[in-house]
Amino acid sequence: MRAGIVYTETVVHAAAERYAAEAPFQVAIVDLREGGRMTARITGDRVAIGDSVIEIENADSSPDAAPLFRKS
Amino acid sequence: MSHAARFAVEAAIVGAGKTAFGAFPDKDLRALAVEAGKKALADAKCGPADIQAFYLGNFAGPEFTGQSHLAPYISTALGMTGIPATRFENACASGGSAFFHAFIAVASGIYDCVMVLGVEKMTSQTTGRVTEILCGAGDWSGEMRAGSTFPSLFGMIARRHMHEFGTTREHLSAVAVKNHENGALNPDAQMRKVITLEQAMNGRPIAEPLNLYDCSLISDGAAAVILCAADRARRFSDKPISVLGIAQASDYVALDRKQDITTFPAVQLAGRNAYAMAGLGPNEIDFAELHDCFTIAELIAMEDLGFAGRGKAGFFTAEGGTRRNGAKPVNASGGLKSKGHPVGATGVAQLCDVVQQLRGEAGERQLRRNSVGLAQNLGGSGASCVVTILGQE
C-alpha cells in the first residue's frame, strides 16, 4: 500500500450531496513516498501537516471509491 | 513588443448594468439576464440593433436550471437576432473569459460594438446540490471523489498558507469584516450587514479552517457591459472607460497537481501580461476588485498581483491596508463575500463595479483615487484567471 506525508488537510463539515451523510470527515493532500501527490480521505485519528500516513484498504471496492489513508 | 501593440483597435466600455444579487424566487435565469442586458443598453444609450455579437459568461446554467443553449436563448430575448451568440464556460471565471474574448474581437477590428453578459441562477437548488454542482469546477476523478468541496480545497490552501507564512485566523476574518463593511453600503449587495471580528472568527465550520464567514454566497444575479471600439465610444457615453490591459491564463484543474498551492501561477501570469499590456505595475493600480470566493483567495490574489509581498497579505489586511481609506482599497463593492457570487455573472459584475468607481458614481463607497482599477476573476482552485485593467479615458 502507498504511504506518505500530509502536505495539507481540512475537515469537511458541509459536504456535497452524495457524501453528506458521511460528514464531518477529513480530507488531505498527501505527498507520496513513491513521488507525486494525491487527495485522499483520512480515517481514524485526525492528522496534521507533516504527519506520516499509510493507505488502507477501502471496503468500498467500486471504481468511485476514494483512496483511504490513516496515521502511521 | 508589448502585448498592446498587437491590437489594431483600442476598446472601451460604454455601458454597464447589473441586477441586484440575492435569492430571487420569482426571477428565472433569462429574466435576470434580460434585466442586466437592458440596463447596460440603456446606460450606453444604444439599442439591440447596435450590438454585433453577444458573449455570455455562464458556469452551470444547464445543471442549475435544465436549460442549455443559453447564449441565443438570452440574446433573442434582448431583441438581438441574427448576431453570433456564444456561451463561455470557465467555472467562476466564465464572465471574465467571455469579456476577454469579446475584447479580442473588438481590438482586432472585427466588431465595433458587442455585449458581454454574465448570469447564474443558483438558489433554486438545495445547498448540498449547489455544493455538488460547484464540485464540477474541480477534478471529479481525484479530489472530488475523496470528498473535497470548493470550500475544502480553499480550506487546504488556507491551512498551508498559515503553515508556511504565519497567516492567522484573524487575518482571514479581517478580509470578511472589511468586505462586509463595504457591502453594507452597496444597495445591490446580497448581504448588507456589518459583522464584527469576533463573529467572523466564530462562524459555523464549513471546511476547516474556513467557517461560514470565510465563504462567498450562493446567489442569483446577472451583469452586462457594452464594449466598443474606442474611436466610436463618445457616440455612446460621456465617460467611456478604456481597457488598458487584459490577459487570461490557465493551470491544472486538480489542486494536487500544483507544486505549491499557496500561489496561483495563472493569476501571476494573467497579471504579468495585463500589466505589460497596460504599461503599468501594481503600484500604479489605485484600487482592485479581487475574486474573494473565500477569504484566503483575496489574500493570495493580492500576493500574486504584487499588491503585497509573498505571505504578507494577511498582515497588510489586518492593518487596514485594503479598506476604502487604506493604501490599496480591495473590493470596495463588498466583494463576492458580501455582494454575492452568482458564479457566471461575477467576472462581468466586477467590471461594472470598477467602471462605477472610475466614473465616480459609487456613492458612499466612492474612492478618492480612482484613475486606474483592476479586476481579477478566478476559476476553480486557480485553473483559470482573467485580469483586466481599466482606466478613465
XYZ file of C-alpha atoms in Angstrom:
465
model
C 0.000 0.000 0.000
C 1.068 3.611 -0.578
C 2.487 5.820 2.166
C 3.442 9.465 2.504
C 3.382 12.746 4.411
C 0.420 15.109 4.854
C 1.030 18.274 2.737
C -2.229 19.913 3.829
C -5.611 18.903 5.259
C -9.135 20.030 6.068
C -12.187 18.710 7.878
C -15.245 18.895 5.630
C -18.427 19.809 7.517
C -20.606 20.856 4.574
C -20.194 18.050 2.033
C -21.510 17.590 -1.492
C -24.928 15.933 -1.585
C -23.600 12.447 -2.320
C -21.207 12.475 0.679
C -23.388 14.488 3.063
C -24.257 11.508 5.297
C -20.539 10.897 5.992
C -19.718 14.469 7.186
C -17.770 15.626 9.063
C -14.735 13.839 7.601
C -11.095 14.684 6.984
C -9.516 15.095 3.534
C -5.791 15.566 2.948
C -3.347 16.063 0.108
C -0.583 13.519 0.651
C 2.996 13.744 -0.664
C 3.551 10.107 -1.630
C 6.836 8.389 -0.756
C 6.891 6.962 -4.301
C 6.609 10.501 -5.725
C 3.616 12.614 -6.698
C 0.676 13.792 -4.681
C -2.868 12.627 -4.162
C -6.027 13.794 -2.459
C -7.298 11.157 -0.051
C -9.896 10.567 2.633
C -8.412 10.207 6.149
C -9.861 7.667 8.565
C -9.195 7.175 12.281
C -7.170 9.784 14.177
C -7.121 13.314 12.865
C -3.878 14.192 11.044
C -1.929 17.458 10.682
C 0.599 18.824 8.169
C 3.803 16.764 8.382
C 2.198 13.585 9.787
C 3.107 10.234 8.228
C 0.143 8.379 6.735
C -0.362 4.986 5.135
C -3.032 3.743 2.771
C -5.515 1.177 3.993
C -7.911 -0.966 2.035
C -11.234 0.672 1.251
C -14.093 -1.743 1.918
C -15.925 0.016 -0.894
C -14.430 -1.620 -3.991
C -16.397 0.415 -6.556
C -14.374 2.410 -9.110
C -15.674 5.615 -7.486
C -14.284 4.734 -4.049
C -11.789 7.217 -2.624
C -8.253 6.296 -1.601
C -8.245 5.911 2.182
C -5.282 6.744 4.441
C -4.650 6.676 8.196
C -1.957 7.982 10.525
C 1.065 5.654 10.643
C 6.906 44.208 -28.233
C 4.164 44.985 -25.766
C 1.006 42.935 -25.788
C -0.976 46.119 -26.625
C 0.897 46.797 -29.827
C -0.517 43.603 -31.336
C -4.050 45.001 -31.360
C -5.365 47.110 -34.218
C -8.024 48.944 -32.227
C -8.370 50.251 -28.679
C -11.553 49.281 -26.852
C -13.698 50.992 -24.245
C -16.644 50.083 -22.021
C -19.534 52.411 -22.811
C -22.354 50.798 -20.859
C -22.712 48.733 -17.695
C -25.725 47.284 -15.896
C -26.392 44.762 -13.136
C -29.281 43.206 -11.319
C -29.193 43.215 -7.549
C -27.604 39.989 -6.242
C -29.575 37.754 -3.907
C -32.187 34.991 -3.838
C -34.984 35.845 -6.271
C -37.522 33.002 -6.469
C -39.697 34.987 -8.896
C -36.926 35.633 -11.463
C -35.610 32.862 -13.707
C -32.209 32.854 -15.415
C -33.448 34.552 -18.571
C -35.346 37.263 -16.693
C -32.209 38.120 -14.695
C -30.083 38.229 -17.852
C -32.573 40.403 -19.735
C -32.793 42.851 -16.822
C -28.989 43.323 -16.770
C -28.719 43.476 -20.566
C -31.418 46.155 -20.830
C -29.729 48.229 -18.113
C -26.402 48.070 -19.977
C -28.060 49.090 -23.267
C -29.839 51.974 -21.557
C -26.608 53.057 -19.867
C -24.889 53.181 -23.280
C -27.926 54.910 -24.777
C -27.989 52.321 -27.545
C -30.340 49.619 -28.757
C -30.178 45.919 -29.659
C -29.513 46.845 -33.317
C -26.169 48.421 -32.325
C -24.842 45.113 -30.924
C -22.885 42.994 -33.426
C -22.024 39.968 -31.250
C -23.103 38.517 -27.896
C -20.694 36.911 -25.419
C -22.263 35.056 -22.495
C -20.460 34.008 -19.327
C -22.291 31.217 -17.509
C -20.898 28.354 -15.428
C -23.641 25.799 -14.905
C -26.973 27.029 -16.236
C -27.831 23.569 -17.608
C -27.144 21.921 -14.225
C -28.848 24.619 -12.147
C -31.898 25.139 -14.403
C -32.087 22.380 -17.041
C -31.739 24.925 -19.851
C -28.855 24.635 -22.332
C -28.073 26.654 -25.472
C -28.148 29.730 -23.308
C -26.494 32.407 -25.475
C -29.158 32.685 -28.218
C -31.819 31.912 -25.580
C -30.837 35.203 -23.910
C -29.711 37.341 -26.875
C -33.010 36.857 -28.726
C -34.936 37.769 -25.569
C -32.992 41.041 -25.646
C -34.124 41.643 -29.245
C -30.757 40.764 -30.772
C -31.466 38.248 -33.532
C -29.074 37.069 -36.192
C -25.802 38.034 -34.496
C -23.216 35.471 -33.292
C -24.153 34.463 -29.740
C -21.885 32.124 -27.756
C -21.583 30.891 -24.171
C -18.186 30.781 -22.424
C -17.636 28.398 -19.517
C -14.547 28.598 -17.308
C -16.080 27.893 -13.900
C -16.115 31.071 -11.772
C -14.021 32.843 -14.430
C -16.737 32.387 -17.091
C -17.705 36.076 -17.100
C -14.115 37.283 -17.330
C -13.387 34.766 -20.094
C -16.381 35.977 -22.122
C -15.137 39.557 -21.731
C -11.571 38.597 -22.725
C -12.789 37.031 -25.968
C -15.103 39.963 -26.678
C -12.121 42.260 -26.229
C -10.039 40.209 -28.695
C -12.761 40.562 -31.330
C -13.216 44.332 -30.882
C -9.491 45.025 -30.572
C -8.899 43.042 -33.768
C -11.308 45.289 -35.624
C -13.861 42.513 -36.283
C -16.745 44.234 -34.441
C -17.352 47.844 -33.417
C -19.779 47.106 -30.595
C -20.553 43.934 -28.604
C -22.365 42.919 -25.423
C -20.806 40.766 -22.690
C -23.275 39.355 -20.187
C -22.754 37.066 -17.202
C -25.542 35.265 -15.387
C -26.137 32.482 -12.864
C -29.334 31.252 -11.218
C -28.289 29.156 -8.196
C -30.828 29.470 -5.396
C -33.442 27.150 -6.897
C -31.281 24.204 -5.725
C -30.542 22.962 -2.195
C -27.169 23.904 -0.672
C -25.994 20.263 -0.920
C -26.870 20.153 -4.610
C -25.243 23.561 -5.256
C -22.090 22.326 -3.494
C -22.092 19.253 -5.755
C -22.601 21.266 -8.961
C -19.752 23.579 -7.935
C -17.557 20.473 -7.461
C -17.702 20.159 -11.250
C -15.183 23.029 -11.398
C -12.648 20.664 -9.779
C -11.390 17.210 -10.746
C -14.054 14.553 -10.217
C -11.611 11.707 -10.853
C -9.462 12.664 -7.857
C -10.062 15.411 -5.320
C -13.859 15.409 -5.522
C -14.034 11.597 -5.294
C -12.162 11.920 -1.987
C -14.974 14.123 -0.717
C -13.475 17.554 -1.368
C -15.722 20.532 -1.963
C -14.692 24.006 -3.081
C -14.633 25.322 0.474
C -12.442 22.340 1.400
C -9.947 22.962 -1.437
C -9.584 26.552 -0.246
C -9.528 25.280 3.351
C -6.493 23.163 2.433
C -4.930 26.165 0.677
C -5.527 28.317 3.776
C -4.064 25.639 6.076
C -0.868 25.501 4.028
C -0.625 29.304 3.726
C -0.962 29.575 7.527
C 1.689 26.864 7.974
C 4.228 28.478 5.644
C 3.730 32.200 6.291
C 2.140 32.591 9.708
C -1.163 33.788 8.264
C -3.699 33.635 11.103
C -7.373 33.008 11.691
C -7.686 36.754 12.445
C -6.135 37.645 9.092
C -8.754 35.622 7.226
C -11.567 37.170 9.256
C -10.210 40.678 8.627
C -10.991 40.109 4.928
C -14.594 39.168 5.725
C -15.101 42.071 8.138
C -13.737 44.576 5.593
C -15.806 43.216 2.698
C -18.996 43.250 4.778
C -18.217 46.813 5.854
C -18.131 47.791 2.155
C -21.071 45.641 1.086
C -23.265 47.154 3.790
C -23.093 50.395 1.772
C -23.872 48.727 -1.570
C -27.606 48.831 -2.399
C -27.211 45.884 -4.803
C -25.352 43.620 -2.351
C -26.909 40.367 -1.152
C -25.748 40.647 2.470
C -25.797 44.285 3.579
C -24.629 43.572 7.081
C -21.647 44.752 9.093
C -20.021 41.900 11.038
C -17.576 42.005 13.957
C -14.179 40.300 14.015
C -15.449 38.045 16.803
C -18.465 36.970 14.723
C -16.282 36.370 11.681
C -13.868 34.199 13.675
C -16.576 32.051 15.238
C -18.841 31.157 12.343
C -20.157 27.640 11.866
C -17.337 25.444 10.443
C -17.673 24.686 6.709
C -14.266 23.208 5.805
C -11.614 23.824 8.453
C -10.031 26.276 8.940
C -12.761 28.073 6.945
C -16.086 28.922 8.538
C -19.302 30.375 7.179
C -17.888 33.918 7.154
C -14.916 32.875 5.003
C -17.178 31.705 2.177
C -18.895 33.715 -0.554
C -22.631 33.399 -1.028
C -24.985 31.318 -3.158
C -26.651 33.884 -5.389
C -28.859 34.721 -8.334
C -27.806 37.624 -10.490
C -26.621 38.995 -13.811
C -24.341 41.741 -15.090
C -23.631 43.154 -18.548
C -21.264 45.572 -20.265
C -21.174 47.082 -23.740
C -17.689 47.098 -25.240
C -16.928 49.142 -28.330
C -14.076 50.466 -30.448
C -12.624 53.465 -28.610
C -12.935 55.816 -31.591
C -16.713 55.281 -31.503
C -17.077 55.360 -27.730
C -18.139 59.005 -27.452
C -21.222 58.192 -29.538
C -22.486 56.117 -26.648
C -21.020 57.541 -23.465
C -19.738 60.786 -21.938
C -17.446 58.736 -19.711
C -16.063 55.831 -21.734
C -13.776 53.564 -19.728
C -10.664 52.324 -21.541
C -9.434 48.751 -21.431
C -5.765 49.441 -20.654
C -4.675 45.833 -20.228
C -6.235 42.371 -20.203
C -4.986 38.786 -20.125
C -6.295 35.297 -19.470
C -4.237 32.330 -18.240
C -4.764 28.699 -17.238
C -3.332 25.973 -14.994
C -4.134 22.450 -13.762
C -7.739 21.893 -12.642
C -6.747 19.495 -9.828
C -5.239 21.204 -6.795
C -2.965 18.220 -6.077
C -1.255 18.677 -9.467
C 0.173 22.022 -8.367
C 3.678 22.241 -6.891
C 2.775 24.993 -4.461
C -0.846 25.623 -3.519
C -0.139 28.921 -1.701
C 0.196 30.792 -5.011
C -1.715 30.656 -8.301
C 0.543 30.672 -11.403
C -2.453 31.534 -13.631
C -3.076 34.697 -11.589
C 0.587 35.650 -11.738
C 0.729 35.073 -15.495
C -2.510 36.904 -16.310
C -1.403 39.742 -14.032
C 2.038 39.993 -15.607
C 0.598 40.085 -19.136
C -2.137 42.585 -18.254
C 0.408 44.877 -16.551
C 2.715 44.620 -19.594
C -0.096 45.487 -21.987
C -1.110 48.494 -19.877
C 2.486 49.563 -19.301
C 1.672 49.764 -15.586
C 2.774 47.988 -12.426
C 0.962 47.104 -9.192
C 1.895 50.422 -7.564
C 0.027 52.315 -10.274
C -3.264 50.493 -9.657
C -5.479 52.726 -7.490
C -7.960 50.042 -6.408
C -8.980 46.474 -7.229
C -11.896 44.080 -7.298
C -10.356 40.697 -6.421
C -12.001 37.269 -6.571
C -12.720 36.608 -2.880
C -14.685 33.375 -3.357
C -13.066 32.563 0.007
C -11.184 34.941 2.296
C -7.867 33.192 1.623
C -8.358 33.711 -2.144
C -8.327 37.507 -1.716
C -5.055 37.300 0.226
C -3.362 35.078 -2.361
C -4.596 37.259 -5.248
C -3.027 40.299 -3.553
C 0.293 38.488 -3.317
C 0.159 37.082 -6.869
C -0.664 40.520 -8.321
C 2.114 42.268 -6.401
C -0.096 44.285 -4.013
C 1.579 42.597 -1.035
C 4.775 40.582 -0.601
C 4.620 36.796 -0.513
C 2.918 35.718 2.718
C 2.290 39.321 3.763
C -1.274 39.980 2.537
C -2.902 38.833 5.790
C -0.785 41.200 7.862
C -1.453 44.074 5.405
C -5.208 43.408 5.528
C -5.339 43.171 9.337
C -3.612 46.588 9.497
C -6.386 48.073 7.335
C -4.345 48.406 4.132
C -7.213 47.201 1.915
C -10.041 49.218 3.487
C -11.574 52.063 1.481
C -9.229 54.552 3.178
C -6.224 52.195 3.037
C -3.195 52.273 0.747
C -4.735 49.736 -1.664
C -8.536 49.502 -1.451
C -9.747 45.995 -2.362
C -13.364 45.020 -3.003
C -14.963 48.372 -2.228
C -18.111 46.776 -3.709
C -18.269 44.252 -0.856
C -16.676 41.541 -2.973
C -18.115 38.105 -3.605
C -18.325 37.716 0.154
C -20.950 40.395 0.777
C -22.131 41.452 -2.688
C -22.883 37.837 -3.665
C -21.377 35.363 -6.137
C -23.699 34.300 -8.971
C -20.789 32.400 -10.493
C -21.092 33.224 -14.213
C -22.051 36.844 -13.514
C -19.154 37.589 -11.180
C -16.425 38.433 -13.714
C -18.703 40.894 -15.520
C -20.069 42.338 -12.261
C -16.503 43.090 -11.124
C -16.030 45.129 -14.318
C -19.303 47.002 -13.625
C -18.029 47.800 -10.115
C -14.669 49.063 -11.420
C -16.457 51.157 -14.081
C -18.699 52.672 -11.394
C -15.668 53.719 -9.312
C -13.804 55.106 -12.350
C -16.847 57.185 -13.323
C -17.114 58.497 -9.758
C -20.599 57.032 -9.346
C -20.059 54.724 -6.337
C -21.899 56.901 -3.812
C -20.907 56.262 -0.213
C -18.305 53.728 -1.367
C -16.611 56.150 -3.774
C -12.819 56.027 -3.556
C -10.787 59.219 -3.785
C -8.045 57.776 -6.001
C -9.956 56.387 -8.962
C -7.907 56.735 -12.155
C -6.948 53.094 -12.707
C -8.741 49.980 -11.406
C -8.048 46.253 -11.735
C -10.438 43.285 -11.770
C -9.262 39.717 -11.148
C -11.623 36.819 -11.907
C -10.565 33.316 -10.798
C -11.922 29.938 -11.914
C -11.848 26.782 -9.784
C -8.852 26.443 -7.478
C -6.759 28.574 -9.832
C -7.141 26.797 -13.187
C -8.458 29.885 -14.980
C -7.806 33.553 -14.400
C -8.622 36.778 -16.198
C -7.050 40.084 -15.133
C -8.411 43.330 -16.596
C -7.051 46.842 -16.032
C -9.463 49.686 -16.737
C -8.857 53.425 -16.715
C -10.545 56.753 -17.267
C -10.209 57.732 -20.904
